[in-house]
Amino acid sequence: MSERLPVEVAFLGEPFDREAVIHTLRHVAMRMGWTLRPRAECRIIYATTENPAEITAREGDVVILSSQDVKSHMTESRDGIRLREDHAGRLPFYHPKGDGIDRRGWIRGDVVAGAHALLNLLFERKNRPENGDGWIRFAEDWWTGAGFRKPEPLADLWLNSIALEAEKIGWPHFERQGKDAPILAPGTVVLTHDVDYMPTRANRGMPRFLRAVLRQLWTRRSATQAWRVMSNYRKAFLRPTPYNAIKTIADTETILGAVSSFQFTVKRRHGSDPAYDLSRYYRAEDDLRNLLEREFEICLHGSYKAGRMPGQIAREKTELESILGTSISGYRQHYLNFHPATFFPQLESAGLEYDMSVGYNDMSGPRAGTLFPFKPYDIEKAKPFSVWEIPFILMDTTLATTYRFSSGEALDHCMEQIRPVEKSGGCVSLIWHQEQLSGLLDPGFDGTYWTLLEGLRERGIRLTSGQRLLPAMDELWRISIEE
Ligand SMILES: [Zn+2]
């Protein structure tokens, strides 16, 4: 085991939520190789006070300034996070007396509360009705009100600022990438394929083909692309099942040294659900067995309403497991139809280990402000949820229909989105729908995916499935604190 730095967290004044502060700091500890302990030489002082002058801190303490404002924001306000420009960048919850303070190791805004609010989607939680339907669009979230044109990894920046201040005041800097250290660096991309359509031998993907042509004409406004779909389909028609790319994906990813997960729904329960019935209508035995034998991962793609129906995720998980004859650990909500207040408790009680539904349908980038896996926090019970969230930052259909990129533009965009992940040693997921890789949805976007994977592999980025990361993430989380 590599050496870790013991760090104490001391509270001055009454924080907005003591457990939430510790919980959020564990994410810094996890990335920096720290272990939070009741007593240690290195201290983080989390000070909730209206008068910073009364803080007694030693030389060598990191001080994070908080105030009663933070508490009232967390509990009463429905506003987005208040930000203020500082020499260090935009700080959240800038302390009312922050301007008078200029001490090394002191952070003038509550970066912990800011990260907590972002990671737990607090704005959305407070402003969208729990019993509603659908998903939040980027423009409806807090970013636009704060002047952002796209989501930024602010939670990471804010949490990193704690480590940066610590370094400035001379905390020992341990090698985080030692041989035995469980790490995610040099950057990991979790590859995922939502299975939203499967053809049968009888229909040969004809319904999907007709929708794909319309999609090119109406949504993408491209007669050329519509023509390419038709011409590709004509060639594919002689295959037994056009639009089923599962085997090709597994074969090609294997050649590239990659592994991925496939998210399947169990059966159609709603008009917006995939049309297949995994156990009957679509005879999936061969595909499923093939994937499992080759150690690809199968996750649950919860039906449209599952994320908002108590107990439904658990029921669908049991159904999928009985079809597969094995247990599953990962989840993504179809259409991202969920509310943050009710979704995570459902995932936890279903016994799932991780989720990948936090991202936008209509925008690339980190919806929760982070490019790292994290543990959502149970605000009602004041404890971490057992599930991991692996945020997703890219989805093929968003690039094709919202951005209306050509396949070349899509590739550049993907590389641009993944660059900060590589730089920070982060870990995110991306979605490339199964049917897209048949080349019969947005022609060219199949090639984009394969070129992207080759590019990422050349850069030394790990291309894997969520399940394979769980042991390292669990270990990192465990050693981030010593009770
Ligand atoms: Zn879906």
GROMACS .gro file of C-alpha atoms and ligand atoms in nm:
model
  484
    1MET     CA    1   0.000   0.000   0.000
    2SER     CA    2   0.134   0.343  -0.087
    3GLU     CA    3   0.180   0.599   0.186
    4ARG     CA    4  -0.109   0.834   0.258
    5LEU     CA    5  -0.126   1.173   0.421
    6PRO     CA    6  -0.340   1.187   0.737
    7VAL     CA    7  -0.563   1.494   0.738
    8GLU     CA    8  -0.788   1.624   1.014
    9VAL     CA    9  -1.109   1.813   0.946
   10ALA     CA   10  -1.194   2.057   1.225
   11PHE     CA   11  -1.519   2.252   1.248
   12LEU     CA   12  -1.557   2.604   1.381
   13GLY     CA   13  -1.918   2.711   1.420
   14GLU     CA   14  -2.219   2.511   1.305
   15PRO     CA   15  -2.182   2.395   0.940
   16PHE     CA   16  -2.475   2.353   0.698
   17ASP     CA   17  -2.441   1.974   0.735
   18ARG     CA   18  -2.139   1.824   0.907
   19GLU     CA   19  -2.171   1.482   0.743
   20ALA     CA   20  -2.210   1.641   0.399
   21VAL     CA   21  -1.889   1.841   0.449
   22ILE     CA   22  -1.692   1.528   0.546
   23HIS     CA   23  -1.855   1.335   0.264
   24THR     CA   24  -1.757   1.596   0.006
   25LEU     CA   25  -1.402   1.619   0.141
   26ARG     CA   26  -1.363   1.243   0.102
   27HIS     CA   27  -1.370   1.303  -0.273
   28VAL     CA   28  -1.065   1.529  -0.241
   29ALA     CA   29  -0.898   1.277  -0.012
   30MET     CA   30  -0.965   1.001  -0.262
   31ARG     CA   31  -0.795   1.190  -0.543
   32MET     CA   32  -0.505   1.331  -0.340
   33GLY     CA   33  -0.405   1.024  -0.143
   34TRP     CA   34  -0.522   1.166   0.189
   35THR     CA   35  -0.689   0.982   0.475
   36LEU     CA   36  -0.927   1.187   0.689
   37ARG     CA   37  -0.870   1.121   1.057
   38PRO     CA   38  -0.994   1.257   1.392
   39ARG     CA   39  -0.646   1.396   1.472
   40ALA     CA   40  -0.363   1.483   1.237
   41GLU     CA   41  -0.082   1.730   1.186
   42CYS     CA   42  -0.237   1.862   0.863
   43ARG     CA   43  -0.572   2.028   0.928
   44ILE     CA   44  -0.857   2.160   0.721
   45ILE     CA   45  -1.057   2.412   0.923
   46TYR     CA   46  -1.412   2.445   0.799
   47ALA     CA   47  -1.520   2.769   0.962
   48THR     CA   48  -1.882   2.882   0.968
   49THR     CA   49  -1.863   3.235   1.100
   50GLU     CA   50  -1.972   3.586   1.016
   51ASN     CA   51  -1.644   3.719   1.152
   52PRO     CA   52  -1.332   3.550   1.009
   53ALA     CA   53  -1.116   3.762   1.244
   54GLU     CA   54  -1.211   3.536   1.533
   55ILE     CA   55  -1.079   3.222   1.366
   56THR     CA   56  -0.778   3.083   1.545
   57ALA     CA   57  -0.583   2.887   1.290
   58ARG     CA   58  -0.225   2.772   1.296
   59GLU     CA   59   0.028   2.834   1.026
   60GLY     CA   60  -0.010   2.534   0.795
   61ASP     CA   61  -0.388   2.498   0.833
   62VAL     CA   62  -0.611   2.513   0.529
   63VAL     CA   63  -0.911   2.731   0.613
   64ILE     CA   64  -1.239   2.720   0.423
   65LEU     CA   65  -1.466   3.013   0.496
   66SER     CA   66  -1.837   2.948   0.526
   67SER     CA   67  -2.122   3.153   0.670
   68GLN     CA   68  -2.486   3.135   0.771
   69ASP     CA   69  -2.568   3.236   0.412
   70VAL     CA   70  -2.461   2.892   0.299
   71LYS     CA   71  -2.697   2.720   0.537
   72SER     CA   72  -2.994   2.929   0.430
   73HIS     CA   73  -2.906   2.873   0.065
   74MET     CA   74  -2.896   2.498   0.117
   75THR     CA   75  -3.220   2.474   0.309
   76GLU     CA   76  -3.442   2.760   0.190
   77SER     CA   77  -3.326   2.916  -0.134
   78ARG     CA   78  -3.418   2.789  -0.479
   79ASP     CA   79  -3.153   3.003  -0.649
   80GLY     CA   80  -2.851   2.870  -0.834
   81ILE     CA   81  -2.510   2.878  -0.668
   82ARG     CA   82  -2.388   3.234  -0.619
   83LEU     CA   83  -2.046   3.286  -0.775
   84ARG     CA   84  -1.787   3.556  -0.748
   85GLU     CA   85  -1.475   3.624  -0.942
   86ASP     CA   86  -1.162   3.586  -0.730
   87HIS     CA   87  -0.797   3.581  -0.833
   88ALA     CA   88  -0.825   3.203  -0.814
   89GLY     CA   89  -1.126   3.189  -1.048
   90ARG     CA   90  -1.497   3.183  -0.979
   91LEU     CA   91  -1.565   3.096  -0.618
   92PRO     CA   92  -1.900   2.975  -0.484
   93PHE     CA   93  -2.059   3.131  -0.173
   94TYR     CA   94  -1.797   3.403  -0.139
   95HIS     CA   95  -1.774   3.501   0.225
   96PRO     CA   96  -1.930   3.844   0.305
   97LYS     CA   97  -1.601   3.950   0.466
   98GLY     CA   98  -1.382   3.762   0.219
   99ASP     CA   99  -1.236   4.079   0.069
  100GLY     CA  100  -1.051   4.168   0.388
  101ILE     CA  101  -0.867   3.836   0.395
  102ASP     CA  102  -0.542   3.755   0.229
  103ARG     CA  103  -0.374   3.464   0.400
  104ARG     CA  104  -0.200   3.170   0.246
  105GLY     CA  105  -0.405   2.854   0.283
  106TRP     CA  106  -0.732   3.043   0.329
  107ILE     CA  107  -1.014   2.994   0.077
  108ARG     CA  108  -1.258   3.283   0.071
  109GLY     CA  109  -1.565   3.099  -0.056
  110ASP     CA  110  -1.730   2.777   0.052
  111VAL     CA  111  -1.593   2.544  -0.214
  112VAL     CA  112  -1.718   2.241  -0.022
  113ALA     CA  113  -2.079   2.360  -0.021
  114GLY     CA  114  -2.046   2.454  -0.388
  115ALA     CA  115  -1.923   2.108  -0.483
  116HIS     CA  116  -2.190   1.945  -0.266
  117ALA     CA  117  -2.464   2.146  -0.439
  118LEU     CA  118  -2.334   2.055  -0.784
  119LEU     CA  119  -2.270   1.686  -0.722
  120ASN     CA  120  -2.616   1.641  -0.576
  121LEU     CA  121  -2.799   1.840  -0.843
  122LEU     CA  122  -2.948   2.065  -0.572
  123PHE     CA  123  -3.086   2.328  -0.807
  124GLU     CA  124  -3.273   2.068  -1.008
  125ARG     CA  125  -3.384   1.891  -0.693
  126LYS     CA  126  -3.542   2.208  -0.558
  127ASN     CA  127  -3.682   2.352  -0.877
  128ARG     CA  128  -3.833   2.060  -1.063
  129PRO     CA  129  -4.147   1.879  -0.943
  130GLU     CA  130  -4.080   1.531  -0.804
  131ASN     CA  131  -4.395   1.387  -0.959
  132GLY     CA  132  -4.323   1.536  -1.304
  133ASP     CA  133  -4.210   1.356  -1.615
  134GLY     CA  134  -3.911   1.388  -1.848
  135TRP     CA  135  -3.562   1.528  -1.805
  136ILE     CA  136  -3.397   1.860  -1.737
  137ARG     CA  137  -3.263   2.046  -2.037
  138PHE     CA  138  -2.935   2.230  -2.011
  139ALA     CA  139  -3.107   2.570  -2.044
  140GLU     CA  140  -3.337   2.489  -1.750
  141ASP     CA  141  -3.052   2.409  -1.514
  142TRP     CA  142  -2.866   2.672  -1.310
  143TRP     CA  143  -2.577   2.721  -1.554
  144THR     CA  144  -2.740   2.964  -1.793
  145GLY     CA  145  -2.860   3.186  -1.506
  146ALA     CA  146  -2.497   3.204  -1.389
  147GLY     CA  147  -2.375   3.298  -1.737
  148PHE     CA  148  -2.235   2.964  -1.857
  149ARG     CA  149  -2.284   2.853  -2.216
  150LYS     CA  150  -2.193   2.494  -2.138
  151PRO     CA  151  -2.138   2.283  -1.825
  152GLU     CA  152  -1.794   2.315  -1.667
  153PRO     CA  153  -1.611   2.086  -1.420
  154LEU     CA  154  -1.654   2.342  -1.142
  155ALA     CA  155  -1.690   2.092  -0.860
  156ASP     CA  156  -1.349   1.951  -0.958
  157LEU     CA  157  -1.193   2.297  -0.972
  158TRP     CA  158  -1.331   2.389  -0.633
  159LEU     CA  159  -1.228   2.066  -0.466
  160ASN     CA  160  -0.886   2.091  -0.629
  161SER     CA  161  -0.844   2.440  -0.488
  162ILE     CA  162  -0.828   2.283  -0.141
  163ALA     CA  163  -0.538   2.063  -0.249
  164LEU     CA  164  -0.369   2.356  -0.423
  165GLU     CA  165  -0.382   2.571  -0.110
  166ALA     CA  166  -0.250   2.277   0.091
  167GLU     CA  167   0.046   2.246  -0.143
  168LYS     CA  168   0.116   2.620  -0.123
  169ILE     CA  169   0.148   2.604   0.255
  170GLY     CA  170   0.381   2.309   0.235
  171TRP     CA  171   0.176   1.996   0.298
  172PRO     CA  172   0.373   1.690   0.191
  173HIS     CA  173   0.285   1.583  -0.159
  174PHE     CA  174   0.274   1.209  -0.193
  175GLU     CA  175   0.318   1.035  -0.519
  176ARG     CA  176  -0.038   0.952  -0.614
  177GLN     CA  177   0.057   0.722  -0.892
  178GLY     CA  178   0.276   0.481  -0.702
  179LYS     CA  179   0.282   0.120  -0.809
  180ASP     CA  180   0.029  -0.001  -0.553
  181ALA     CA  181  -0.191   0.306  -0.545
  182PRO     CA  182  -0.543   0.232  -0.668
  183ILE     CA  183  -0.591   0.508  -0.920
  184LEU     CA  184  -0.801   0.597  -1.218
  185ALA     CA  185  -0.533   0.800  -1.400
  186PRO     CA  186  -0.418   0.852  -1.675
  187GLY     CA  187  -0.782   0.908  -1.760
  188THR     CA  188  -1.052   0.653  -1.816
  189VAL     CA  189  -1.346   0.646  -2.053
  190VAL     CA  190  -1.624   0.404  -1.967
  191LEU     CA  191  -1.774   0.283  -2.294
  192THR     CA  192  -2.147   0.219  -2.294
  193HIS     CA  193  -2.404   0.115  -2.553
  194ASP     CA  194  -2.769   0.173  -2.472
  195VAL     CA  195  -2.979  -0.083  -2.655
  196ASP     CA  196  -3.281   0.124  -2.754
  197TYR     CA  197  -3.366  -0.078  -3.060
  198MET     CA  198  -3.335  -0.440  -3.164
  199PRO     CA  199  -3.463  -0.583  -3.491
  200THR     CA  200  -3.630  -0.922  -3.531
  201ARG     CA  201  -3.559  -1.166  -3.809
  202ALA     CA  202  -3.913  -1.107  -3.934
  203ASN     CA  203  -3.903  -0.726  -3.958
  204ARG     CA  204  -3.533  -0.688  -4.049
  205GLY     CA  205  -3.519  -0.353  -3.876
  206MET     CA  206  -3.766  -0.201  -4.120
  207PRO     CA  207  -3.948   0.015  -3.858
  208ARG     CA  208  -3.616   0.160  -3.744
  209PHE     CA  209  -3.510   0.218  -4.101
  210LEU     CA  210  -3.821   0.426  -4.175
  211ARG     CA  211  -3.770   0.634  -3.861
  212ALA     CA  212  -3.403   0.678  -3.944
  213VAL     CA  213  -3.487   0.822  -4.286
  214LEU     CA  214  -3.741   1.062  -4.136
  215ARG     CA  215  -3.492   1.162  -3.869
  216GLN     CA  216  -3.240   1.263  -4.136
  217LEU     CA  217  -3.499   1.464  -4.325
  218TRP     CA  218  -3.672   1.635  -4.033
  219THR     CA  219  -3.426   1.657  -3.747
  220ARG     CA  220  -3.094   1.661  -3.926
  221ARG     CA  221  -3.239   1.831  -4.236
  222SER     CA  222  -3.012   1.637  -4.462
  223ALA     CA  223  -3.137   1.473  -4.780
  224THR     CA  224  -2.784   1.344  -4.845
  225GLN     CA  225  -2.780   1.163  -4.512
  226ALA     CA  226  -3.129   1.023  -4.575
  227TRP     CA  227  -2.999   0.892  -4.905
  228ARG     CA  228  -2.700   0.731  -4.732
  229VAL     CA  229  -2.930   0.556  -4.482
  230MET     CA  230  -3.130   0.413  -4.771
  231SER     CA  231  -2.826   0.301  -4.961
  232ASN     CA  232  -2.666   0.143  -4.649
  233TYR     CA  233  -2.991  -0.030  -4.561
  234ARG     CA  234  -3.021  -0.175  -4.909
  235LYS     CA  235  -2.678  -0.334  -4.863
  236ALA     CA  236  -2.759  -0.452  -4.510
  237PHE     CA  237  -3.097  -0.596  -4.604
  238LEU     CA  238  -2.945  -0.932  -4.692
  239ARG     CA  239  -2.805  -0.968  -4.343
  240PRO     CA  240  -3.035  -1.156  -4.104
  241THR     CA  241  -3.079  -0.861  -3.868
  242PRO     CA  242  -2.986  -0.511  -3.985
  243TYR     CA  243  -2.954  -0.269  -3.688
  244ASN     CA  244  -2.809  -0.538  -3.465
  245ALA     CA  245  -2.443  -0.440  -3.425
  246ILE     CA  246  -2.380  -0.616  -3.095
  247LYS     CA  247  -2.142  -0.878  -3.225
  248THR     CA  248  -1.951  -0.632  -3.445
  249ILE     CA  249  -1.910  -0.400  -3.146
  250ALA     CA  250  -1.774  -0.679  -2.927
  251ASP     CA  251  -1.540  -0.801  -3.202
  252THR     CA  252  -1.401  -0.459  -3.288
  253GLU     CA  253  -1.363  -0.342  -2.930
  254THR     CA  254  -1.179  -0.662  -2.847
  255ILE     CA  255  -0.932  -0.592  -3.128
  256LEU     CA  256  -0.883  -0.242  -2.986
  257GLY     CA  257  -0.818  -0.381  -2.639
  258ALA     CA  258  -1.136  -0.220  -2.509
  259VAL     CA  259  -1.436  -0.351  -2.321
  260SER     CA  260  -1.778  -0.192  -2.274
  261SER     CA  261  -2.122  -0.236  -2.128
  262PHE     CA  262  -2.458  -0.280  -2.300
  263GLN     CA  263  -2.767  -0.139  -2.133
  264PHE     CA  264  -3.078  -0.350  -2.202
  265THR     CA  265  -3.437  -0.281  -2.107
  266VAL     CA  266  -3.636  -0.589  -2.011
  267LYS     CA  267  -3.959  -0.518  -2.191
  268ARG     CA  268  -4.180  -0.244  -2.330
  269ARG     CA  269  -4.393  -0.086  -2.061
  270HIS     CA  270  -4.444   0.262  -2.206
  271GLY     CA  271  -4.478   0.417  -2.552
  272SER     CA  272  -4.127   0.561  -2.526
  273ASP     CA  273  -3.963   0.229  -2.433
  274PRO     CA  274  -3.757   0.023  -2.674
  275ALA     CA  275  -3.996  -0.205  -2.864
  276TYR     CA  276  -3.826  -0.534  -2.783
  277ASP     CA  277  -3.912  -0.787  -2.516
  278LEU     CA  278  -3.576  -0.924  -2.408
  279SER     CA  279  -3.698  -1.273  -2.321
  280ARG     CA  280  -3.946  -1.335  -2.604
  281TYR     CA  281  -3.991  -1.098  -2.893
  282TYR     CA  282  -3.623  -1.033  -2.948
  283ARG     CA  283  -3.448  -1.368  -2.910
  284ALA     CA  284  -3.150  -1.239  -2.725
  285GLU     CA  285  -2.990  -1.562  -2.598
  286ASP     CA  286  -2.708  -1.564  -2.849
  287ASP     CA  287  -2.619  -1.198  -2.811
  288LEU     CA  288  -2.638  -1.206  -2.432
  289ARG     CA  289  -2.440  -1.527  -2.394
  290ASN     CA  290  -2.180  -1.404  -2.639
  291LEU     CA  291  -2.134  -1.080  -2.447
  292LEU     CA  292  -2.112  -1.243  -2.107
  293GLU     CA  293  -1.871  -1.512  -2.224
  294ARG     CA  294  -1.640  -1.245  -2.356
  295GLU     CA  295  -1.667  -1.050  -2.031
  296PHE     CA  296  -1.854  -0.755  -2.170
  297GLU     CA  297  -2.086  -0.609  -1.913
  298ILE     CA  298  -2.465  -0.604  -1.921
  299CYS     CA  299  -2.644  -0.327  -1.733
  300LEU     CA  300  -3.009  -0.245  -1.680
  301HIS     CA  301  -3.155   0.029  -1.897
  302GLY     CA  302  -3.456   0.113  -1.680
  303SER     CA  303  -3.784   0.154  -1.868
  304TYR     CA  304  -3.913   0.507  -1.926
  305LYS     CA  305  -4.107   0.535  -1.598
  306ALA     CA  306  -3.881   0.316  -1.383
  307GLY     CA  307  -3.674   0.602  -1.242
  308ARG     CA  308  -3.986   0.764  -1.102
  309MET     CA  309  -4.183   0.458  -0.983
  310PRO     CA  310  -4.106   0.325  -0.634
  311GLY     CA  311  -3.976  -0.032  -0.653
  312GLN     CA  312  -3.974  -0.052  -1.032
  313ILE     CA  313  -3.597  -0.040  -1.079
  314ALA     CA  314  -3.562  -0.327  -0.831
  315ARG     CA  315  -3.828  -0.530  -1.015
  316GLU     CA  316  -3.664  -0.478  -1.354
  317LYS     CA  317  -3.324  -0.565  -1.210
  318THR     CA  318  -3.462  -0.897  -1.082
  319GLU     CA  319  -3.619  -0.969  -1.422
  320LEU     CA  320  -3.298  -0.896  -1.609
  321GLU     CA  321  -3.095  -1.106  -1.368
  322SER     CA  322  -3.326  -1.401  -1.409
  323ILE     CA  323  -3.294  -1.378  -1.789
  324LEU     CA  324  -2.915  -1.355  -1.766
  325GLY     CA  325  -2.871  -1.602  -1.483
  326THR     CA  326  -2.620  -1.365  -1.326
  327SER     CA  327  -2.623  -1.050  -1.116
  328ILE     CA  328  -2.581  -0.700  -1.256
  329SER     CA  329  -2.432  -0.390  -1.101
  330GLY     CA  330  -2.480  -0.097  -1.342
  331TYR     CA  331  -2.772   0.117  -1.452
  332ARG     CA  332  -2.875   0.390  -1.689
  333GLN     CA  333  -3.221   0.542  -1.699
  334HIS     CA  334  -3.379   0.539  -2.045
  335TYR     CA  335  -3.431   0.903  -2.158
  336LEU     CA  336  -3.272   1.013  -1.826
  337ASN     CA  337  -3.627   1.040  -1.692
  338PHE     CA  338  -3.566   1.081  -1.317
  339HIS     CA  339  -3.579   1.326  -1.030
  340PRO     CA  340  -3.265   1.349  -0.815
  341ALA     CA  341  -3.458   1.332  -0.486
  342THR     CA  342  -3.624   0.998  -0.558
  343PHE     CA  343  -3.391   0.834  -0.807
  344PHE     CA  344  -3.082   0.763  -0.598
  345PRO     CA  345  -3.273   0.604  -0.307
  346GLN     CA  346  -3.436   0.370  -0.562
  347LEU     CA  347  -3.103   0.271  -0.713
  348GLU     CA  348  -2.967   0.200  -0.368
  349SER     CA  349  -3.260  -0.008  -0.252
  350ALA     CA  350  -3.248  -0.207  -0.577
  351GLY     CA  351  -2.894  -0.310  -0.477
  352LEU     CA  352  -2.727  -0.154  -0.780
  353GLU     CA  353  -2.364  -0.058  -0.744
  354TYR     CA  354  -2.340   0.223  -0.992
  355ASP     CA  355  -2.535   0.449  -1.222
  356MET     CA  356  -2.450   0.646  -1.537
  357SER     CA  357  -2.757   0.867  -1.587
  358VAL     CA  358  -2.614   1.205  -1.486
  359GLY     CA  359  -2.557   1.400  -1.806
  360TYR     CA  360  -2.776   1.599  -2.044
  361ASN     CA  361  -2.982   1.478  -2.336
  362ASP     CA  362  -2.925   1.805  -2.521
  363MET     CA  363  -2.569   1.904  -2.430
  364SER     CA  364  -2.225   1.749  -2.383
  365GLY     CA  365  -2.031   1.810  -2.064
  366PRO     CA  366  -2.043   1.746  -1.691
  367ARG     CA  367  -2.398   1.807  -1.561
  368ALA     CA  368  -2.284   1.760  -1.199
  369GLY     CA  369  -1.971   1.972  -1.251
  370THR     CA  370  -1.734   1.677  -1.225
  371LEU     CA  371  -1.529   1.451  -1.451
  372PHE     CA  372  -1.485   1.191  -1.177
  373PRO     CA  373  -1.700   0.915  -1.034
  374PHE     CA  374  -1.863   1.026  -0.710
  375LYS     CA  375  -2.098   0.912  -0.438
  376PRO     CA  376  -2.427   1.101  -0.428
  377TYR     CA  377  -2.524   1.208  -0.077
  378ASP     CA  378  -2.849   1.112   0.091
  379ILE     CA  379  -2.966   1.451   0.218
  380GLU     CA  380  -3.265   1.309   0.409
  381LYS     CA  381  -3.064   1.048   0.596
  382ALA     CA  382  -2.739   1.249   0.614
  383LYS     CA  383  -2.521   0.970   0.478
  384PRO     CA  384  -2.359   0.871   0.148
  385PHE     CA  385  -2.558   0.654  -0.090
  386SER     CA  386  -2.395   0.320  -0.153
  387VAL     CA  387  -2.414   0.371  -0.533
  388TRP     CA  388  -2.143   0.531  -0.742
  389GLU     CA  389  -2.228   0.780  -1.011
  390ILE     CA  390  -2.006   0.766  -1.320
  391PRO     CA  391  -2.108   1.084  -1.503
  392PHE     CA  392  -2.151   1.072  -1.881
  393ILE     CA  393  -2.040   1.368  -2.090
  394LEU     CA  394  -2.104   1.256  -2.447
  395MET     CA  395  -2.385   1.086  -2.637
  396ASP     CA  396  -2.392   1.004  -3.008
  397THR     CA  397  -2.754   1.112  -3.062
  398THR     CA  398  -2.696   1.451  -2.899
  399LEU     CA  399  -2.414   1.516  -3.143
  400ALA     CA  400  -2.628   1.408  -3.437
  401THR     CA  401  -2.958   1.575  -3.350
  402THR     CA  402  -2.896   1.867  -3.111
  403TYR     CA  403  -2.562   1.984  -3.244
  404ARG     CA  404  -2.633   1.843  -3.592
  405PHE     CA  405  -2.264   1.773  -3.639
  406SER     CA  406  -2.117   1.600  -3.940
  407SER     CA  407  -1.929   1.285  -3.843
  408GLY     CA  408  -1.597   1.475  -3.865
  409GLU     CA  409  -1.720   1.758  -3.644
  410ALA     CA  410  -1.852   1.501  -3.398
  411LEU     CA  411  -1.506   1.346  -3.373
  412ASP     CA  412  -1.336   1.681  -3.303
  413HIS     CA  413  -1.601   1.763  -3.045
  414CYS     CA  414  -1.550   1.429  -2.867
  415MET     CA  415  -1.173   1.478  -2.849
  416GLU     CA  416  -1.226   1.827  -2.712
  417GLN     CA  417  -1.461   1.698  -2.442
  418ILE     CA  418  -1.225   1.419  -2.339
  419ARG     CA  419  -0.909   1.633  -2.325
  420PRO     CA  420  -0.984   1.774  -1.975
  421VAL     CA  421  -1.063   1.420  -1.857
  422GLU     CA  422  -0.721   1.311  -1.975
  423LYS     CA  423  -0.554   1.615  -1.820
  424SER     CA  424  -0.713   1.568  -1.479
  425GLY     CA  425  -0.690   1.189  -1.473
  426GLY     CA  426  -1.069   1.178  -1.458
  427CYS     CA  427  -1.312   0.905  -1.544
  428VAL     CA  428  -1.636   0.958  -1.736
  429SER     CA  429  -1.865   0.751  -1.950
  430LEU     CA  430  -1.982   0.805  -2.305
  431ILE     CA  431  -2.286   0.665  -2.485
  432TRP     CA  432  -2.280   0.530  -2.836
  433HIS     CA  433  -2.612   0.356  -2.905
  434GLN     CA  434  -2.594  -0.001  -3.023
  435GLU     CA  435  -2.800   0.070  -3.334
  436GLN     CA  436  -2.578   0.367  -3.426
  437LEU     CA  437  -2.288   0.129  -3.479
  438SER     CA  438  -2.480  -0.058  -3.747
  439GLY     CA  439  -2.417   0.245  -3.971
  440LEU     CA  440  -2.790   0.269  -4.039
  441LEU     CA  441  -2.886   0.557  -3.813
  442ASP     CA  442  -2.652   0.852  -3.876
  443PRO     CA  443  -2.416   0.714  -4.139
  444GLY     CA  444  -2.057   0.807  -4.057
  445PHE     CA  445  -2.117   0.814  -3.682
  446ASP     CA  446  -2.018   0.448  -3.663
  447GLY     CA  447  -1.678   0.538  -3.809
  448THR     CA  448  -1.654   0.834  -3.571
  449TYR     CA  449  -1.676   0.599  -3.276
  450TRP     CA  450  -1.405   0.366  -3.401
  451THR     CA  451  -1.171   0.652  -3.492
  452LEU     CA  452  -1.234   0.805  -3.152
  453LEU     CA  453  -1.146   0.481  -2.976
  454GLU     CA  454  -0.825   0.446  -3.175
  455GLY     CA  455  -0.733   0.806  -3.093
  456LEU     CA  456  -0.798   0.756  -2.723
  457ARG     CA  457  -0.607   0.432  -2.714
  458GLU     CA  458  -0.306   0.600  -2.872
  459ARG     CA  459  -0.317   0.859  -2.595
  460GLY     CA  460  -0.305   0.587  -2.333
  461ILE     CA  461  -0.660   0.639  -2.212
  462ARG     CA  462  -0.816   0.336  -2.054
  463LEU     CA  463  -1.131   0.217  -2.236
  464THR     CA  464  -1.334  -0.005  -2.012
  465SER     CA  465  -1.665  -0.089  -1.848
  466GLY     CA  466  -1.793   0.045  -1.516
  467GLN     CA  467  -1.789  -0.288  -1.339
  468ARG     CA  468  -1.416  -0.328  -1.387
  469LEU     CA  469  -1.351  -0.001  -1.204
  470LEU     CA  470  -1.564  -0.078  -0.901
  471PRO     CA  471  -1.305  -0.261  -0.688
  472ALA     CA  472  -1.050   0.023  -0.724
  473MET     CA  473  -1.312   0.290  -0.660
  474ASP     CA  474  -1.444   0.109  -0.353
  475GLU     CA  475  -1.092   0.073  -0.217
  476LEU     CA  476  -1.011   0.440  -0.278
  477TRP     CA  477  -1.331   0.539  -0.103
  478ARG     CA  478  -1.268   0.308   0.190
  479ILE     CA  479  -0.919   0.440   0.260
  480SER     CA  480  -1.025   0.805   0.224
  481ILE     CA  481  -1.133   0.806   0.588
  482GLU     CA  482  -1.042   0.641   0.915
  483GLU     CA  483  -1.333   0.650   1.159
  484ZN      ZN  484  -3.242   0.464  -2.396
   0.00000   0.00000   0.00000
